[in-house]
Amino acid sequence: MLTVITIICLFGAVGFPTFMLMLVYPFSKKAALFWSNYISRRSSRLFFAILRCYRGYMYLPDKSRFKDLPEQFLVISNHQSLIDIVLYLHYFRGREIRFVAKDTLRSVPMVGKMLHSQRHCMIPRKGSPTVAMKHLENFGSQVVRERQDPVIFPEGTRSRDGKLGQFYSAGFRRLSQSTHLPVVACALDGGWKLSKVMDIMKNLRKGSYRVKILKIYPAPQGKEDEKMILEESKALIQSQLDEWRALPPDSLSV
């Protein structure tokens, strides 16, 4: 019964604005942006509130470092699920968050249209590295000009089993060089259990999604700084994942 209630509530929170976005998307960029922003700002909050109320699923954010956040910054994080997007929209709510993502997400009804309407960076999956770097350079100019905070996942793809993958440097370096922003290293965990549609409702029950700022770096001044940040961030994220996974299943610690 609770599963049915959860599905109905989630549809009410996300389904209606998604329907409106899909309805207006072909005809009005302004209306599409309105509904995309609505989904980002309101539905992301309701999403986790509903899951907590009806499935006991816990959103566990650590915001102890928020007071240290610079005016504008670049986020690097591990990546486990499409819901990571919802997570960071909620975690950094009140800020203009923009993601670097693959253009294959355009085919996902809500996510693709929302990302396109809000002008997130959609990297062509089959394009050349030169094309990808140009997209990132233009995106970097955009986020600086419009006072947005970009998020990039250096793994490049979602981890289906929660294990931390290789961090690729090219995208991070180009985005860093085109924005000259401080870098905020974040860790998240829990999304990999929700990566398969058939497992979502099963793994929601008494599950949790954690997110935490691990370190804030000054804007890198060159390739050596960029390399150090990427390597250290990966080690910090792995250490945080190990710490979280050593906790008892019902722990609320972050």
Short mmCIF file of C-alpha atoms in Angstrom, two decimals:
data_model
loop_
_atom_site.label_atom_id
_atom_site.label_comp_id
_atom_site.label_asym_id
_atom_site.label_seq_id
_atom_site.Cartn_x
_atom_site.Cartn_y
_atom_site.Cartn_z
CA MET A 1 0.00 0.00 0.00
CA LEU A 2 2.79 2.41 0.88
CA THR A 3 4.45 1.70 -2.46
CA VAL A 4 1.28 2.72 -4.30
CA ILE A 5 0.96 5.89 -2.20
CA THR A 6 4.61 6.73 -2.87
CA ILE A 7 4.20 6.34 -6.62
CA ILE A 8 1.06 8.49 -6.64
CA CYS A 9 2.71 11.23 -4.59
CA LEU A 10 5.87 11.19 -6.72
CA PHE A 11 3.77 11.45 -9.86
CA GLY A 12 1.94 14.41 -8.39
CA ALA A 13 5.19 16.13 -7.44
CA VAL A 14 7.14 15.42 -10.62
CA GLY A 15 4.63 14.10 -13.17
CA PHE A 16 2.53 17.23 -13.64
CA PRO A 17 5.41 19.70 -14.13
CA THR A 18 7.08 17.15 -16.42
CA PHE A 19 3.90 16.92 -18.49
CA MET A 20 3.75 20.72 -18.73
CA LEU A 21 7.41 20.90 -19.73
CA MET A 22 6.91 18.37 -22.50
CA LEU A 23 3.75 20.18 -23.65
CA VAL A 24 5.30 23.65 -23.99
CA TYR A 25 8.84 22.61 -24.95
CA PRO A 26 8.31 22.62 -28.76
CA PHE A 27 6.57 26.00 -28.75
CA SER A 28 8.06 28.32 -26.15
CA LYS A 29 11.58 28.52 -24.76
CA LYS A 30 10.40 30.89 -22.05
CA ALA A 31 7.62 28.56 -20.85
CA ALA A 32 9.94 25.54 -21.05
CA LEU A 33 12.48 27.39 -18.88
CA PHE A 34 9.74 28.26 -16.37
CA TRP A 35 8.72 24.61 -15.93
CA SER A 36 12.34 23.45 -15.90
CA ASN A 37 13.08 25.88 -13.08
CA TYR A 38 9.94 24.73 -11.27
CA ILE A 39 11.14 21.13 -11.42
CA SER A 40 14.61 22.13 -10.24
CA ARG A 41 13.54 24.28 -7.32
CA ARG A 42 10.30 22.80 -6.02
CA SER A 43 9.99 19.24 -7.25
CA SER A 44 13.51 18.26 -6.17
CA ARG A 45 12.62 19.21 -2.58
CA LEU A 46 9.27 17.40 -2.70
CA PHE A 47 10.91 14.33 -4.23
CA PHE A 48 12.98 13.54 -1.14
CA ALA A 49 10.27 14.66 1.29
CA ILE A 50 7.82 12.17 -0.21
CA LEU A 51 10.30 9.31 -0.18
CA ARG A 52 11.10 9.97 3.46
CA CYS A 53 7.45 10.15 4.48
CA TYR A 54 6.18 7.07 2.69
CA ARG A 55 9.21 4.80 2.30
CA GLY A 56 11.48 5.79 5.16
CA TYR A 57 14.12 6.79 2.60
CA MET A 58 16.56 9.27 4.11
CA TYR A 59 18.19 12.21 2.38
CA LEU A 60 21.28 12.85 4.54
CA PRO A 61 23.14 16.04 3.61
CA ASP A 62 26.16 17.43 5.45
CA LYS A 63 26.07 21.22 5.10
CA SER A 64 28.72 22.03 7.68
CA ARG A 65 30.98 23.55 4.98
CA PHE A 66 28.31 25.73 3.38
CA LYS A 67 29.49 28.75 5.37
CA ASP A 68 32.88 28.43 3.64
CA LEU A 69 31.55 28.28 0.09
CA PRO A 70 32.86 31.01 -2.22
CA GLU A 71 30.51 33.23 -4.18
CA GLN A 72 30.86 31.00 -7.25
CA PHE A 73 32.50 27.60 -7.64
CA LEU A 74 33.01 24.44 -9.71
CA VAL A 75 31.85 21.12 -8.20
CA ILE A 76 33.56 17.78 -8.86
CA SER A 77 31.91 14.62 -7.58
CA ASN A 78 31.58 10.89 -8.01
CA HIS A 79 28.56 9.75 -10.04
CA GLN A 80 26.14 6.88 -9.34
CA SER A 81 22.70 7.65 -10.78
CA LEU A 82 20.60 10.07 -12.80
CA ILE A 83 19.08 11.00 -9.44
CA ASP A 84 22.45 12.58 -8.59
CA ILE A 85 21.15 15.54 -10.61
CA VAL A 86 18.09 15.82 -8.38
CA LEU A 87 20.31 15.40 -5.32
CA TYR A 88 22.60 18.30 -6.18
CA LEU A 89 19.74 20.55 -7.25
CA HIS A 90 18.29 19.99 -3.78
CA TYR A 91 21.59 20.13 -1.89
CA PHE A 92 22.59 23.45 -3.47
CA ARG A 93 19.05 24.81 -3.71
CA GLY A 94 18.95 28.57 -4.01
CA ARG A 95 21.94 28.53 -6.37
CA GLU A 96 21.99 28.27 -10.16
CA ILE A 97 23.45 24.79 -10.64
CA ARG A 98 24.42 23.60 -14.13
CA PHE A 99 25.67 20.12 -15.08
CA VAL A 100 28.05 18.66 -17.63
CA ALA A 101 26.22 15.65 -19.11
CA LYS A 102 26.15 13.44 -22.19
CA ASP A 103 23.75 14.45 -24.94
CA THR A 104 22.18 10.96 -24.80
CA LEU A 105 20.16 12.31 -21.86
CA ARG A 106 18.14 14.33 -24.37
CA SER A 107 16.10 11.17 -24.91
CA VAL A 108 15.04 11.02 -21.23
CA PRO A 109 11.66 12.84 -21.22
CA MET A 110 12.01 15.14 -18.21
CA VAL A 111 15.77 15.22 -17.74
CA GLY A 112 16.69 15.91 -21.36
CA LYS A 113 14.26 18.77 -21.88
CA MET A 114 15.07 20.31 -18.51
CA LEU A 115 18.83 20.22 -19.14
CA HIS A 116 18.41 21.69 -22.62
CA SER A 117 16.00 24.42 -21.51
CA GLN A 118 18.32 25.53 -18.70
CA ARG A 119 21.37 25.39 -20.98
CA HIS A 120 23.36 22.72 -19.21
CA CYS A 121 26.40 21.40 -21.09
CA MET A 122 25.37 18.48 -23.31
CA ILE A 123 28.49 16.75 -24.63
CA PRO A 124 28.02 14.82 -27.92
CA ARG A 125 28.68 11.15 -27.16
CA LYS A 126 29.94 10.43 -30.68
CA GLY A 127 31.67 13.73 -31.29
CA SER A 128 35.43 14.22 -31.46
CA PRO A 129 37.42 15.32 -28.38
CA THR A 130 37.87 18.71 -30.08
CA VAL A 131 34.10 19.18 -30.28
CA ALA A 132 33.67 18.14 -26.64
CA MET A 133 36.33 20.60 -25.49
CA LYS A 134 34.68 23.40 -27.47
CA HIS A 135 31.36 22.66 -25.80
CA LEU A 136 33.05 22.84 -22.39
CA GLU A 137 34.83 26.08 -23.24
CA ASN A 138 31.57 27.75 -24.34
CA PHE A 139 29.81 26.36 -21.27
CA GLY A 140 32.55 27.77 -19.04
CA SER A 141 32.06 31.24 -20.51
CA GLN A 142 28.31 30.91 -19.97
CA VAL A 143 28.44 29.93 -16.29
CA VAL A 144 30.89 32.72 -15.46
CA ARG A 145 28.80 35.30 -17.31
CA GLU A 146 25.50 34.17 -15.80
CA ARG A 147 26.81 33.52 -12.26
CA GLN A 148 26.07 29.79 -12.33
CA ASP A 149 27.84 26.96 -10.48
CA PRO A 150 28.90 24.10 -12.79
CA VAL A 151 29.00 20.44 -11.71
CA ILE A 152 31.18 17.88 -13.49
CA PHE A 153 31.53 14.15 -12.83
CA PRO A 154 35.14 13.23 -13.71
CA GLU A 155 34.28 9.50 -13.95
CA GLY A 156 32.36 10.38 -17.12
CA THR A 157 29.69 7.74 -16.52
CA ARG A 158 27.56 6.37 -13.69
CA SER A 159 28.91 3.69 -11.37
CA ARG A 160 26.43 0.82 -11.48
CA ASP A 161 27.85 -0.90 -8.40
CA GLY A 162 28.88 2.10 -6.32
CA LYS A 163 32.61 1.55 -6.84
CA LEU A 164 34.60 4.67 -7.58
CA GLY A 165 35.87 4.66 -11.14
CA GLN A 166 38.77 6.34 -12.88
CA PHE A 167 38.80 10.14 -12.90
CA TYR A 168 39.42 11.60 -16.37
CA SER A 169 41.20 14.93 -16.40
CA ALA A 170 40.49 16.49 -19.82
CA GLY A 171 36.96 17.74 -19.15
CA PHE A 172 37.75 19.05 -15.69
CA ARG A 173 40.85 20.85 -16.93
CA ARG A 174 39.09 22.56 -19.82
CA LEU A 175 36.21 23.66 -17.61
CA SER A 176 38.58 24.86 -14.90
CA GLN A 177 40.67 26.81 -17.41
CA SER A 178 37.60 28.45 -18.94
CA THR A 179 36.06 29.47 -15.60
CA HIS A 180 38.99 30.05 -13.21
CA LEU A 181 36.66 29.14 -10.33
CA PRO A 182 37.42 27.65 -6.91
CA VAL A 183 36.79 23.90 -6.83
CA VAL A 184 34.46 22.17 -4.37
CA ALA A 185 35.02 18.41 -4.00
CA CYS A 186 31.88 16.51 -2.99
CA ALA A 187 31.06 12.87 -2.27
CA LEU A 188 27.69 11.17 -2.59
CA ASP A 189 26.52 7.63 -1.93
CA GLY A 190 23.28 5.70 -2.31
CA GLY A 191 22.35 6.47 -5.90
CA TRP A 192 23.86 3.31 -7.34
CA LYS A 193 21.16 1.26 -5.63
CA LEU A 194 18.56 3.23 -7.61
CA SER A 195 20.19 2.95 -11.02
CA LYS A 196 17.86 0.18 -12.24
CA VAL A 197 14.17 0.97 -12.54
CA MET A 198 13.08 -2.49 -11.34
CA ASP A 199 15.13 -2.15 -8.14
CA ILE A 200 14.09 1.37 -7.18
CA MET A 201 11.10 0.65 -4.95
CA LYS A 202 12.83 -2.33 -3.33
CA ASN A 203 15.96 -0.37 -2.44
CA LEU A 204 14.12 2.75 -1.35
CA ARG A 205 12.75 1.13 1.78
CA LYS A 206 14.83 2.40 4.72
CA GLY A 207 17.60 3.37 2.31
CA SER A 208 19.63 6.58 2.30
CA TYR A 209 21.32 9.06 -0.02
CA ARG A 210 24.28 10.90 1.51
CA VAL A 211 26.11 13.96 0.19
CA LYS A 212 28.94 15.98 1.69
CA ILE A 213 31.45 18.70 0.82
CA LEU A 214 34.90 17.27 1.47
CA LYS A 215 37.23 20.12 0.58
CA ILE A 216 37.19 23.58 -1.00
CA TYR A 217 40.19 24.45 -3.18
CA PRO A 218 41.28 27.89 -4.44
CA ALA A 219 41.02 28.28 -8.20
CA PRO A 220 43.85 26.19 -9.73
CA GLN A 221 46.67 28.22 -11.23
CA GLY A 222 47.94 25.68 -13.72
CA LYS A 223 48.13 22.03 -14.76
CA GLU A 224 49.94 20.95 -11.61
CA ASP A 225 47.21 22.43 -9.41
CA GLU A 226 44.54 20.78 -11.56
CA LYS A 227 46.28 17.42 -11.35
CA MET A 228 46.68 17.69 -7.58
CA ILE A 229 43.02 18.63 -7.06
CA LEU A 230 41.76 15.78 -9.19
CA GLU A 231 43.99 13.16 -7.56
CA GLU A 232 43.40 14.35 -4.01
CA SER A 233 39.66 14.68 -4.54
CA LYS A 234 39.42 11.11 -5.78
CA ALA A 235 41.27 9.87 -2.69
CA LEU A 236 39.06 11.95 -0.39
CA ILE A 237 35.90 10.64 -2.05
CA GLN A 238 37.08 7.03 -1.75
CA SER A 239 37.90 7.55 1.91
CA GLN A 240 34.46 9.06 2.54
CA LEU A 241 32.71 6.18 0.74
CA ASP A 242 34.63 3.68 2.90
CA GLU A 243 33.63 5.58 6.03
CA TRP A 244 29.95 5.71 5.09
CA ARG A 245 29.82 2.03 4.15
CA ALA A 246 31.29 1.01 7.50
CA LEU A 247 28.29 2.57 9.28
CA PRO A 248 25.37 0.44 10.54
CA PRO A 249 22.54 0.19 7.98
CA ASP A 250 20.22 2.43 10.03
CA SER A 251 22.84 5.09 10.83
CA LEU A 252 21.94 8.73 10.17
CA SER A 253 25.56 9.89 10.32
CA VAL A 254 27.01 11.96 7.52
#
